[in-house]
mmCIF file of C-alpha atoms and ligand atoms in Angstrom:
data_model
loop_
_atom_site.group_PDB
_atom_site.id
_atom_site.type_symbol
_atom_site.label_atom_id
_atom_site.label_comp_id
_atom_site.label_asym_id
_atom_site.label_seq_id
_atom_site.Cartn_x
_atom_site.Cartn_y
_atom_site.Cartn_z
ATOM 1 C CA MET A 110 0.000 0.000 0.000
ATOM 2 C CA PRO A 111 1.694 3.254 -1.094
ATOM 3 C CA PRO A 112 2.255 5.961 1.527
ATOM 4 C CA ALA A 113 -0.691 8.321 1.250
ATOM 5 C CA THR A 114 0.632 11.359 3.054
ATOM 6 C CA VAL A 115 4.019 11.905 1.483
ATOM 7 C CA LYS A 116 4.179 14.285 -1.410
ATOM 8 C CA GLN A 117 6.183 12.996 -4.368
ATOM 9 C CA ALA A 118 9.048 15.359 -5.096
ATOM 10 C CA PRO A 119 9.764 16.287 -8.689
ATOM 11 C CA GLN A 120 12.477 13.939 -10.003
ATOM 12 C CA SER A 121 14.421 16.463 -12.031
ATOM 13 C CA SER A 122 12.544 19.265 -13.786
ATOM 14 C CA ALA A 123 12.020 21.498 -10.727
ATOM 15 C CA SER A 124 15.318 20.667 -9.113
ATOM 16 C CA PRO A 125 17.766 23.463 -8.494
ATOM 17 C CA VAL A 126 20.626 21.953 -10.464
ATOM 18 C CA ALA A 127 20.182 20.941 -14.074
ATOM 19 C CA ALA A 128 19.173 17.334 -14.670
ATOM 20 C CA PRO A 129 21.783 14.907 -15.946
ATOM 21 C CA PRO A 130 21.923 14.562 -19.740
ATOM 22 C CA ALA A 131 18.840 13.413 -21.631
ATOM 23 C CA GLY A 132 16.777 12.698 -18.494
ATOM 24 C CA GLY A 133 14.207 10.021 -19.241
ATOM 25 C CA ALA A 134 15.781 8.867 -22.496
ATOM 26 C CA LEU A 135 18.678 6.971 -20.976
ATOM 27 C CA PRO A 136 18.306 3.703 -19.082
ATOM 28 C CA ALA A 137 17.814 4.257 -15.353
ATOM 29 C CA THR A 138 21.310 3.102 -14.446
ATOM 30 C CA ALA A 139 22.912 5.565 -16.853
ATOM 31 C CA GLN A 140 20.863 8.421 -15.388
ATOM 32 C CA ILE A 141 21.955 7.390 -11.932
ATOM 33 C CA GLU A 142 25.581 7.166 -12.990
ATOM 34 C CA ALA A 143 25.233 10.726 -14.300
ATOM 35 C CA LEU A 144 24.059 11.827 -10.861
ATOM 36 C CA PHE A 145 27.117 10.193 -9.276
ATOM 37 C CA ALA A 146 29.301 12.164 -11.710
ATOM 38 C CA LEU A 147 27.933 15.589 -10.697
ATOM 39 C CA PRO A 148 30.258 17.916 -8.785
ATOM 40 C CA PHE A 149 29.833 17.202 -5.067
ATOM 41 C CA ALA A 150 28.243 20.583 -4.249
ATOM 42 C CA ASP A 151 25.777 20.331 -7.142
ATOM 43 C CA LEU A 152 24.789 16.808 -6.152
ATOM 44 C CA LEU A 153 24.187 17.774 -2.503
ATOM 45 C CA TYR A 154 22.290 20.923 -3.500
ATOM 46 C CA ARG A 155 20.020 18.890 -5.704
ATOM 47 C CA ALA A 156 19.521 16.166 -3.088
ATOM 48 C CA GLN A 157 18.634 18.818 -0.452
ATOM 49 C CA GLY A 158 16.037 20.285 -2.809
ATOM 50 C CA VAL A 159 14.452 16.899 -3.410
ATOM 51 C CA HIS A 160 14.587 16.109 0.309
ATOM 52 C CA ARG A 161 12.900 19.364 1.323
ATOM 53 C CA ALA A 162 10.076 18.830 -1.167
ATOM 54 C CA SER A 163 8.959 15.712 0.722
ATOM 55 C CA PHE A 164 10.326 15.864 4.254
ATOM 56 C CA ASP A 165 11.196 18.062 7.198
ATOM 57 C CA PRO A 166 14.991 18.250 6.650
ATOM 58 C CA ASN A 167 15.596 18.534 10.393
ATOM 59 C CA ALA A 168 13.744 15.387 11.423
ATOM 60 C CA VAL A 169 15.223 11.924 11.704
ATOM 61 C CA GLN A 170 13.505 8.582 12.217
ATOM 62 C CA LEU A 171 15.088 6.290 14.845
ATOM 63 C CA SER A 172 15.047 2.479 14.545
ATOM 64 C CA THR A 173 16.572 0.129 17.109
ATOM 65 C CA LEU A 174 17.880 -3.294 16.106
ATOM 66 C CA LEU A 175 17.952 -6.503 18.095
ATOM 67 C CA SER A 176 19.409 -9.813 16.994
ATOM 68 C CA VAL A 177 16.767 -12.295 18.192
ATOM 69 C CA LYS A 178 18.609 -15.293 16.721
ATOM 70 C CA THR A 179 22.338 -14.899 16.336
ATOM 71 C CA GLY A 180 25.027 -16.746 14.361
ATOM 72 C CA GLY A 181 25.383 -20.142 12.734
ATOM 73 C CA CYS A 182 23.706 -19.048 9.500
ATOM 74 C CA PRO A 183 23.965 -21.526 6.603
ATOM 75 C CA GLU A 184 24.287 -18.731 4.006
ATOM 76 C CA ASP A 185 27.742 -17.611 2.857
ATOM 77 C CA CYS A 186 27.277 -13.830 2.528
ATOM 78 C CA GLY A 187 30.847 -12.513 2.292
ATOM 79 C CA TYR A 188 30.156 -9.470 4.437
ATOM 80 C CA CYS A 189 28.395 -11.160 7.319
ATOM 81 C CA PRO A 190 29.880 -12.024 10.714
ATOM 82 C CA GLN A 191 26.984 -14.436 11.359
ATOM 83 C CA SER A 192 27.672 -16.859 8.519
ATOM 84 C CA ALA A 193 28.704 -20.353 9.653
ATOM 85 C CA HIS A 194 31.104 -20.335 6.679
ATOM 86 C CA HIS A 195 33.338 -17.689 8.293
ATOM 87 C CA ALA A 196 35.402 -17.911 11.497
ATOM 88 C CA THR A 197 34.470 -14.597 13.105
ATOM 89 C CA GLY A 198 34.029 -15.689 16.702
ATOM 90 C CA VAL A 199 30.292 -14.911 16.687
ATOM 91 C CA ALA A 200 28.805 -17.770 18.701
ATOM 92 C CA GLU A 201 25.517 -19.301 17.654
ATOM 93 C CA ALA A 202 22.733 -18.563 20.116
ATOM 94 C CA PRO A 203 19.172 -19.928 20.167
ATOM 95 C CA VAL A 204 16.102 -17.785 19.583
ATOM 96 C CA MET A 205 15.763 -15.238 22.393
ATOM 97 C CA ALA A 206 13.068 -15.566 25.015
ATOM 98 C CA LEU A 207 10.020 -13.361 24.498
ATOM 99 C CA ALA A 208 10.431 -11.526 27.807
ATOM 100 C CA ALA A 209 13.994 -10.467 26.972
ATOM 101 C CA VAL A 210 12.883 -9.152 23.583
ATOM 102 C CA VAL A 211 10.068 -7.163 25.197
ATOM 103 C CA ASP A 212 12.520 -5.696 27.741
ATOM 104 C CA ALA A 213 14.831 -4.589 24.938
ATOM 105 C CA ALA A 214 11.951 -3.077 22.976
ATOM 106 C CA ARG A 215 10.708 -1.207 26.032
ATOM 107 C CA ALA A 216 14.198 0.190 26.630
ATOM 108 C CA ALA A 217 14.428 1.262 22.975
ATOM 109 C CA ARG A 218 11.107 3.088 23.261
ATOM 110 C CA VAL A 219 12.201 4.852 26.451
ATOM 111 C CA ALA A 220 15.425 5.917 24.696
ATOM 112 C CA GLY A 221 13.350 7.475 21.904
ATOM 113 C CA ALA A 222 13.184 4.903 19.094
ATOM 114 C CA THR A 223 9.932 4.654 17.128
ATOM 115 C CA ARG A 224 10.659 1.381 15.343
ATOM 116 C CA PHE A 225 12.046 -1.897 16.633
ATOM 117 C CA CYS A 226 13.657 -4.255 14.150
ATOM 118 C CA MET A 227 14.182 -7.924 15.007
ATOM 119 C CA GLY A 228 16.851 -9.756 13.029
ATOM 120 C CA ALA A 229 17.502 -13.476 12.688
ATOM 121 C CA ALA A 230 20.513 -15.253 11.210
ATOM 122 C CA TRP A 231 18.499 -17.595 9.032
ATOM 123 C CA ARG A 232 18.430 -18.315 5.315
ATOM 124 C CA GLY A 233 14.745 -18.001 6.047
ATOM 125 C CA PRO A 234 12.481 -19.201 8.871
ATOM 126 C CA LYS A 235 11.228 -22.793 8.826
ATOM 127 C CA ARG A 236 7.490 -23.085 9.517
ATOM 128 C CA LYS A 237 7.975 -23.768 13.242
ATOM 129 C CA GLU A 238 10.677 -21.121 13.628
ATOM 130 C CA LEU A 239 8.276 -18.357 12.665
ATOM 131 C CA GLU A 240 5.976 -18.991 15.674
ATOM 132 C CA PRO A 241 8.153 -17.328 18.353
ATOM 133 C CA VAL A 242 8.820 -14.382 16.041
ATOM 134 C CA LEU A 243 5.071 -13.851 15.575
ATOM 135 C CA GLU A 244 4.781 -13.670 19.365
ATOM 136 C CA MET A 245 7.562 -11.080 19.458
ATOM 137 C CA VAL A 246 5.887 -8.978 16.773
ATOM 138 C CA ARG A 247 2.580 -9.003 18.688
ATOM 139 C CA ALA A 248 4.259 -8.030 21.941
ATOM 140 C CA VAL A 249 6.438 -5.254 20.459
ATOM 141 C CA LYS A 250 3.454 -3.843 18.568
ATOM 142 C CA ALA A 251 1.494 -3.780 21.825
ATOM 143 C CA LEU A 252 4.151 -1.442 23.284
ATOM 144 C CA GLY A 253 3.189 1.136 20.662
ATOM 145 C CA LEU A 254 6.322 0.733 18.561
ATOM 146 C CA GLU A 255 6.430 0.214 14.824
ATOM 147 C CA THR A 256 7.599 -3.319 14.124
ATOM 148 C CA CYS A 257 10.166 -4.519 11.623
ATOM 149 C CA ALA A 258 11.680 -7.962 11.086
ATOM 150 C CA THR A 259 14.533 -9.264 8.973
ATOM 151 C CA LEU A 260 14.440 -13.044 8.844
ATOM 152 C CA GLY A 261 15.718 -13.888 5.357
ATOM 153 C CA LEU A 262 13.790 -15.533 2.519
ATOM 154 C CA LEU A 263 10.090 -16.065 3.192
ATOM 155 C CA ARG A 264 7.991 -19.013 2.014
ATOM 156 C CA ASP A 265 4.359 -19.072 0.926
ATOM 157 C CA GLY A 266 2.036 -17.664 3.567
ATOM 158 C CA GLN A 267 4.736 -16.439 5.976
ATOM 159 C CA ALA A 268 4.467 -12.761 4.994
ATOM 160 C CA GLU A 269 0.712 -12.949 5.600
ATOM 161 C CA GLN A 270 1.290 -14.507 9.034
ATOM 162 C CA LEU A 271 3.691 -11.693 9.904
ATOM 163 C CA ARG A 272 1.213 -9.080 8.661
ATOM 164 C CA GLU A 273 -1.547 -10.582 10.796
ATOM 165 C CA ALA A 274 0.717 -10.519 13.847
ATOM 166 C CA GLY A 275 1.157 -6.755 13.339
ATOM 167 C CA LEU A 276 4.349 -6.420 11.320
ATOM 168 C CA ASP A 277 4.704 -2.948 9.780
ATOM 169 C CA TYR A 278 8.000 -3.372 7.867
ATOM 170 C CA TYR A 279 10.082 -6.246 6.536
ATOM 171 C CA ASN A 280 13.779 -5.609 5.900
ATOM 172 C CA HIS A 281 15.243 -7.568 3.011
ATOM 173 C CA ASN A 282 18.164 -5.947 1.228
ATOM 174 C CA LEU A 283 19.186 -6.310 -2.405
ATOM 175 C CA ASP A 284 22.657 -5.732 -0.953
ATOM 176 C CA THR A 285 24.508 -5.015 -4.205
ATOM 177 C CA ALA A 286 24.226 -4.762 -7.984
ATOM 178 C CA PRO A 287 22.752 -7.775 -9.805
ATOM 179 C CA ASP A 288 26.034 -8.335 -11.685
ATOM 180 C CA PHE A 289 28.130 -8.265 -8.487
ATOM 181 C CA TYR A 290 25.801 -10.323 -6.298
ATOM 182 C CA GLY A 291 27.345 -13.689 -7.245
ATOM 183 C CA GLU A 292 30.766 -12.504 -6.078
ATOM 184 C CA ILE A 293 29.436 -11.791 -2.587
ATOM 185 C CA VAL A 294 26.909 -14.591 -1.972
ATOM 186 C CA SER A 295 26.760 -18.016 -3.611
ATOM 187 C CA THR A 296 23.974 -19.686 -1.610
ATOM 188 C CA ARG A 297 21.084 -17.688 -3.082
ATOM 189 C CA THR A 298 20.431 -15.374 -6.001
ATOM 190 C CA PHE A 299 19.439 -11.767 -6.530
ATOM 191 C CA GLY A 300 16.194 -13.165 -7.963
ATOM 192 C CA ASP A 301 15.483 -15.014 -4.689
ATOM 193 C CA ARG A 302 15.701 -11.667 -2.887
ATOM 194 C CA LEU A 303 13.281 -10.039 -5.344
ATOM 195 C CA ALA A 304 10.806 -12.892 -4.851
ATOM 196 C CA THR A 305 10.698 -12.353 -1.069
ATOM 197 C CA ILE A 306 10.282 -8.598 -1.505
ATOM 198 C CA ASP A 307 7.344 -9.350 -3.782
ATOM 199 C CA ARG A 308 5.751 -11.622 -1.167
ATOM 200 C CA VAL A 309 6.178 -8.920 1.485
ATOM 201 C CA ARG A 310 4.616 -6.274 -0.722
ATOM 202 C CA ARG A 311 1.671 -8.478 -1.686
ATOM 203 C CA ALA A 312 0.970 -9.199 1.981
ATOM 204 C CA GLY A 313 0.598 -5.439 2.604
ATOM 205 C CA ILE A 314 3.764 -5.028 4.655
ATOM 206 C CA ARG A 315 5.951 -1.985 4.038
ATOM 207 C CA VAL A 316 9.276 -2.764 2.397
ATOM 208 C CA CYS A 317 12.614 -1.818 3.950
ATOM 209 C CA CYS A 318 15.219 -2.597 1.296
ATOM 210 C CA GLY A 319 18.683 -1.241 0.650
ATOM 211 C CA GLY A 320 22.239 -2.409 0.318
ATOM 212 C CA ILE A 321 25.872 -2.283 1.340
ATOM 213 C CA VAL A 322 28.638 -0.242 -0.232
ATOM 214 C CA GLY A 323 32.386 -0.608 0.215
ATOM 215 C CA MET A 324 32.499 -4.284 -0.785
ATOM 216 C CA GLY A 325 34.822 -3.679 -3.761
ATOM 217 C CA GLU A 326 32.009 -2.851 -6.175
ATOM 218 C CA SER A 327 32.523 -0.199 -8.859
ATOM 219 C CA ARG A 328 30.689 3.120 -8.949
ATOM 220 C CA ALA A 329 28.660 1.745 -11.871
ATOM 221 C CA GLN A 330 27.630 -1.139 -9.611
ATOM 222 C CA ARG A 331 26.629 1.248 -6.833
ATOM 223 C CA ALA A 332 24.519 3.049 -9.438
ATOM 224 C CA ALA A 333 23.014 -0.267 -10.564
ATOM 225 C CA LEU A 334 22.071 -1.093 -6.961
ATOM 226 C CA ILE A 335 20.285 2.267 -6.579
ATOM 227 C CA ALA A 336 18.599 1.757 -9.957
ATOM 228 C CA ALA A 337 17.374 -1.692 -8.893
ATOM 229 C CA LEU A 338 15.997 -0.289 -5.625
ATOM 230 C CA ALA A 339 14.310 2.665 -7.346
ATOM 231 C CA SER A 340 12.741 0.401 -9.944
ATOM 232 C CA LEU A 341 10.865 -1.646 -7.350
ATOM 233 C CA GLU A 342 7.199 -0.756 -7.671
ATOM 234 C CA PRO A 343 6.616 1.174 -5.588
ATOM 235 C CA PRO A 344 10.125 2.003 -4.336
ATOM 236 C CA PRO A 345 10.826 0.751 -0.788
ATOM 237 C CA GLU A 346 9.363 2.927 1.953
ATOM 238 C CA SER A 347 12.662 2.616 3.798
ATOM 239 C CA VAL A 348 16.112 2.344 2.174
ATOM 240 C CA PRO A 349 19.032 1.408 4.436
ATOM 241 C CA ILE A 350 22.418 2.343 2.968
ATOM 242 C CA ASN A 351 25.065 0.398 4.878
ATOM 243 C CA MET A 352 28.782 1.083 4.799
ATOM 244 C CA LEU A 353 30.449 -2.337 5.024
ATOM 245 C CA VAL A 354 31.522 -3.120 8.595
ATOM 246 C CA ARG A 355 34.743 -5.019 7.914
ATOM 247 C CA VAL A 356 34.659 -7.896 10.368
ATOM 248 C CA GLU A 357 37.738 -10.029 10.876
ATOM 249 C CA GLY A 358 37.223 -13.569 9.643
ATOM 250 C CA THR A 359 34.840 -12.580 6.840
ATOM 251 C CA PRO A 360 36.093 -12.758 3.244
ATOM 252 C CA LEU A 361 35.581 -8.979 2.941
ATOM 253 C CA ALA A 362 37.554 -8.067 6.069
ATOM 254 C CA ASP A 363 40.408 -6.613 4.021
ATOM 255 C CA SER A 364 38.306 -4.672 1.517
ATOM 256 C CA ALA A 365 39.662 -1.220 0.744
ATOM 257 C CA ALA A 366 37.761 1.450 2.670
ATOM 258 C CA LEU A 367 35.309 3.401 0.543
ATOM 259 C CA ASP A 368 36.117 7.105 0.550
ATOM 260 C CA TRP A 369 33.689 9.147 2.659
ATOM 261 C CA SER A 370 32.772 11.369 -0.284
ATOM 262 C CA GLU A 371 31.623 8.358 -2.298
ATOM 263 C CA PHE A 372 29.464 7.203 0.612
ATOM 264 C CA VAL A 373 27.850 10.652 0.876
ATOM 265 C CA ARG A 374 27.298 10.633 -2.894
ATOM 266 C CA THR A 375 25.543 7.256 -2.607
ATOM 267 C CA ILE A 376 23.170 8.682 0.012
ATOM 268 C CA ALA A 377 22.474 11.757 -2.146
ATOM 269 C CA VAL A 378 21.812 9.669 -5.242
ATOM 270 C CA ALA A 379 19.479 7.374 -3.284
ATOM 271 C CA ARG A 380 17.596 10.437 -2.043
ATOM 272 C CA ILE A 381 17.162 11.839 -5.559
ATOM 273 C CA ALA A 382 16.196 8.472 -7.055
ATOM 274 C CA MET A 383 13.690 7.692 -4.275
ATOM 275 C CA PRO A 384 12.328 11.087 -3.216
ATOM 276 C CA ALA A 385 9.534 9.825 -0.963
ATOM 277 C CA SER A 386 11.484 7.056 0.805
ATOM 278 C CA TYR A 387 13.153 7.237 4.185
ATOM 279 C CA VAL A 388 16.880 6.869 3.418
ATOM 280 C CA ARG A 389 18.670 5.338 6.371
ATOM 281 C CA LEU A 390 22.294 6.084 7.212
ATOM 282 C CA SER A 391 22.790 2.537 8.468
ATOM 283 C CA ALA A 392 25.744 0.311 9.417
ATOM 284 C CA GLY A 393 29.181 1.878 9.583
ATOM 285 C CA ARG A 394 28.353 4.987 11.629
ATOM 286 C CA GLN A 395 30.655 3.947 14.452
ATOM 287 C CA GLU A 396 33.633 4.368 12.128
ATOM 288 C CA MET A 397 32.244 7.586 10.619
ATOM 289 C CA SER A 398 33.124 11.071 11.846
ATOM 290 C CA GLU A 399 30.404 13.491 12.901
ATOM 291 C CA PRO A 400 31.082 15.816 9.926
ATOM 292 C CA VAL A 401 30.592 12.942 7.486
ATOM 293 C CA GLN A 402 27.340 11.946 9.202
ATOM 294 C CA ALA A 403 26.233 15.591 9.015
ATOM 295 C CA LEU A 404 26.957 15.574 5.273
ATOM 296 C CA CYS A 405 24.837 12.423 4.955
ATOM 297 C CA PHE A 406 21.930 14.261 6.588
ATOM 298 C CA LEU A 407 22.494 17.186 4.200
ATOM 299 C CA ALA A 408 22.463 14.665 1.347
ATOM 300 C CA GLY A 409 18.994 13.524 2.393
ATOM 301 C CA ALA A 410 19.448 10.759 4.962
ATOM 302 C CA ASN A 411 16.549 10.953 7.416
ATOM 303 C CA SER A 412 16.755 7.764 9.437
ATOM 304 C CA ILE A 413 19.412 6.018 11.533
ATOM 305 C CA PHE A 414 19.890 2.884 13.585
ATOM 306 C CA TYR A 415 19.803 4.072 17.161
ATOM 307 C CA GLY A 416 21.144 2.059 20.079
ATOM 308 C CA GLU A 417 24.566 0.793 21.044
ATOM 309 C CA ARG A 418 24.434 -2.349 18.924
ATOM 310 C CA LEU A 419 23.466 -3.179 15.396
ATOM 311 C CA LEU A 420 23.103 -6.984 15.262
ATOM 312 C CA THR A 421 26.526 -8.245 16.326
ATOM 313 C CA THR A 422 28.648 -5.115 15.874
ATOM 314 C CA GLY A 423 28.700 -1.725 17.566
ATOM 315 C CA ASN A 424 26.834 1.481 16.842
ATOM 316 C CA PRO A 425 27.335 4.937 18.430
ATOM 317 C CA GLU A 426 26.157 5.423 22.022
ATOM 318 C CA THR A 427 22.661 6.899 22.260
ATOM 319 C CA GLU A 428 24.067 9.850 24.238
ATOM 320 C CA ALA A 429 26.483 10.638 21.413
ATOM 321 C CA ASP A 430 23.704 10.444 18.842
ATOM 322 C CA ARG A 431 21.453 12.717 20.848
ATOM 323 C CA ALA A 432 24.316 15.204 21.184
ATOM 324 C CA LEU A 433 24.992 15.060 17.435
ATOM 325 C CA LEU A 434 21.338 15.665 16.556
ATOM 326 C CA ASP A 435 21.244 18.538 19.067
ATOM 327 C CA LYS A 436 24.358 20.093 17.601
ATOM 328 C CA LEU A 437 22.750 20.001 14.150
ATOM 329 C CA GLY A 438 19.414 21.350 15.418
ATOM 330 C CA MET A 439 17.763 18.099 14.349
ATOM 331 C CA HIS A 440 15.040 16.239 16.195
ATOM 332 C CA ALA A 441 13.827 12.671 16.379
ATOM 333 C CA LEU A 442 10.496 11.917 14.748
ATOM 334 C CA ALA A 443 7.828 10.953 17.245
ATOM 335 C CA GLU A 444 6.208 8.710 14.634
ATOM 336 C CA ALA A 445 7.630 7.902 11.220
ATOM 337 C CA ARG A 446 4.469 8.611 9.225
ATOM 338 C CA PRO A 447 1.840 9.811 11.642
ATOM 339 C CA GLY A 448 -1.368 7.863 11.301
ATOM 340 C CA THR A 449 -0.279 5.856 8.272
ATOM 341 C CA SER A 450 1.195 2.769 9.855
ATOM 342 C CA PRO A 451 -0.419 -0.139 7.960
ATOM 343 C CA ASN A 452 -0.858 -2.055 11.181
ATOM 344 C CA ALA A 453 -1.985 0.902 13.308
HETATM 345 N N1 SAM B 584 19.487 -13.218 7.530
HETATM 346 C C1 SAM B 584 18.641 -12.192 7.027
HETATM 347 C C2 SAM B 584 19.043 -11.705 5.660
HETATM 348 O O1 SAM B 584 20.202 -11.860 5.292
HETATM 349 O O2 SAM B 584 18.186 -11.150 4.978
HETATM 350 C C3 SAM B 584 18.509 -11.020 7.966
HETATM 351 C C4 SAM B 584 19.707 -10.527 8.745
HETATM 352 S S1 SAM B 584 21.046 -9.868 7.762
HETATM 353 C C5 SAM B 584 22.321 -9.681 8.934
HETATM 354 C C6 SAM B 584 20.466 -8.238 7.390
HETATM 355 C C7 SAM B 584 21.344 -7.348 6.564
HETATM 356 O O3 SAM B 584 22.445 -6.891 7.341
HETATM 357 C C8 SAM B 584 22.023 -7.914 5.330
HETATM 358 O O4 SAM B 584 21.176 -7.997 4.236
HETATM 359 C C9 SAM B 584 23.118 -6.907 5.084
HETATM 360 O O5 SAM B 584 22.665 -5.891 4.226
HETATM 361 C C10 SAM B 584 23.389 -6.321 6.469
HETATM 362 N N2 SAM B 584 24.750 -6.650 6.925
HETATM 363 C C11 SAM B 584 25.185 -7.839 7.383
HETATM 364 N N3 SAM B 584 26.490 -7.782 7.688
HETATM 365 C C12 SAM B 584 26.898 -6.518 7.417
HETATM 366 C C13 SAM B 584 28.146 -5.853 7.527
HETATM 367 N N4 SAM B 584 29.238 -6.478 7.952
HETATM 368 N N5 SAM B 584 28.220 -4.559 7.173
HETATM 369 C C14 SAM B 584 27.105 -3.924 6.716
HETATM 370 N N6 SAM B 584 25.911 -4.506 6.596
HETATM 371 C C15 SAM B 584 25.797 -5.790 6.923
HETATM 372 C C1 DTB B 585 20.323 -3.247 7.444
HETATM 373 O O1 DTB B 585 20.257 -2.829 6.277
HETATM 374 N N1 DTB B 585 21.375 -3.116 8.230
HETATM 375 C C2 DTB B 585 21.128 -3.743 9.520
HETATM 376 C C3 DTB B 585 19.659 -4.209 9.401
HETATM 377 N N2 DTB B 585 19.327 -3.881 8.058
HETATM 378 C C4 DTB B 585 19.261 -5.553 9.780
HETATM 379 C C5 DTB B 585 22.107 -4.767 9.893
HETATM 380 C C6 DTB B 585 23.551 -4.292 9.911
HETATM 381 C C7 DTB B 585 24.393 -5.398 10.400
HETATM 382 C C8 DTB B 585 25.818 -5.002 10.596
HETATM 383 C C9 DTB B 585 26.639 -6.140 11.080
HETATM 384 C C10 DTB B 585 26.231 -6.705 12.419
HETATM 385 O O2 DTB B 585 25.998 -5.942 13.393
HETATM 386 O O3 DTB B 585 26.183 -7.944 12.539
HETATM 387 FE FE1 SF4 B 586 22.818 -15.245 7.144
HETATM 388 FE FE2 SF4 B 586 21.637 -12.903 6.726
HETATM 389 FE FE3 SF4 B 586 24.215 -13.024 7.520
HETATM 390 FE FE4 SF4 B 586 23.588 -13.783 5.057
HETATM 391 S S1 SF4 B 586 23.350 -11.722 5.914
HETATM 392 S S2 SF4 B 586 24.919 -14.902 6.495
HETATM 393 S S3 SF4 B 586 21.576 -14.694 5.361
HETATM 394 S S4 SF4 B 586 22.444 -13.659 8.679
#
């Protein structure tokens, strides 16, 4: 169900900086590559204009993550510390008890988060494995938080079960460009990811879908990732852009760091390509300076993961995040889209 209350920003004609060459005539990826090639100041100016047409530029949505089933995952995603294929020292743990999940969600709400995202290190939940997660979704929803889950590939009927339990968002990332995907993951395909996103959408759950940069992909591949995300119909309501967290023991641990300016460009391009979506400055903030995070907000990021942990790695302290938002005169959103939560 498309968001009813968010105004669509003009894609290019009313934007303050001229559109890239032959807007509309070129394939989407070429248009997006042209955005990447703009001078930095022009790109940010344009992204700010697009951002302001749809959103309060001083507001940021806060989501807190919790790993409800950690480690031992059969998939071989090259970036992930939770894959059983990599020796990262992340121990496998069983599914968390409901009461502990509710405690964590309550603490997240008290700290100021509006959405609680539960992650599981599965290829996808088996029929029986979904049951405890449905309980968690019901209980977190009852606290007045928006609910999100990221559980991997879904089978027939599972998205509907999650929707009935009160799930507002499902996170399932495309992760990287279609032509780079096979170099990062061999145990499933880009097409498998699209199929789950389709199931989620058909069940009436909002889609949270983004990717990771800094995995050795080219700029053209970053553009192809953004093009693939923007071509989902409709585009995802929430778009997490993760900077690779290079975890020792994973095949990507020694990847060259992506320059900060290229990360900010990726955020700006995502903002322009998906004007009505929340663009989340996601993993990697712990290694990112405050000025770079501020540039990401200027480039149109309007959501962050908030809380001292992501799934298995660190995230800035909540105090530090509150101080940063204060310094920038930004405020946390009380509700992501007031009154429009599909499971309200
Ligand atoms: N197992 C489910 C799946 O893969 O869809 C859900 C959990 S998985 C950890 C969720 C997402 O976390 C991945 O799609 C990936 O985008 C992100 N992620 C995992 N490891 C990461 C890392 N080291 N750096 C940045 N993002 C990462
Ligand atoms: C997303 O795009 N990033 C989050 C969330 N969705 C599930 C996960 C980041 C994980 C970073 C590595 C870790 O903490 O294990
Ligand atoms: Fe498993 Fe998800 Fe990590 Fe891939 S990203 S190894 S599917 S937990």
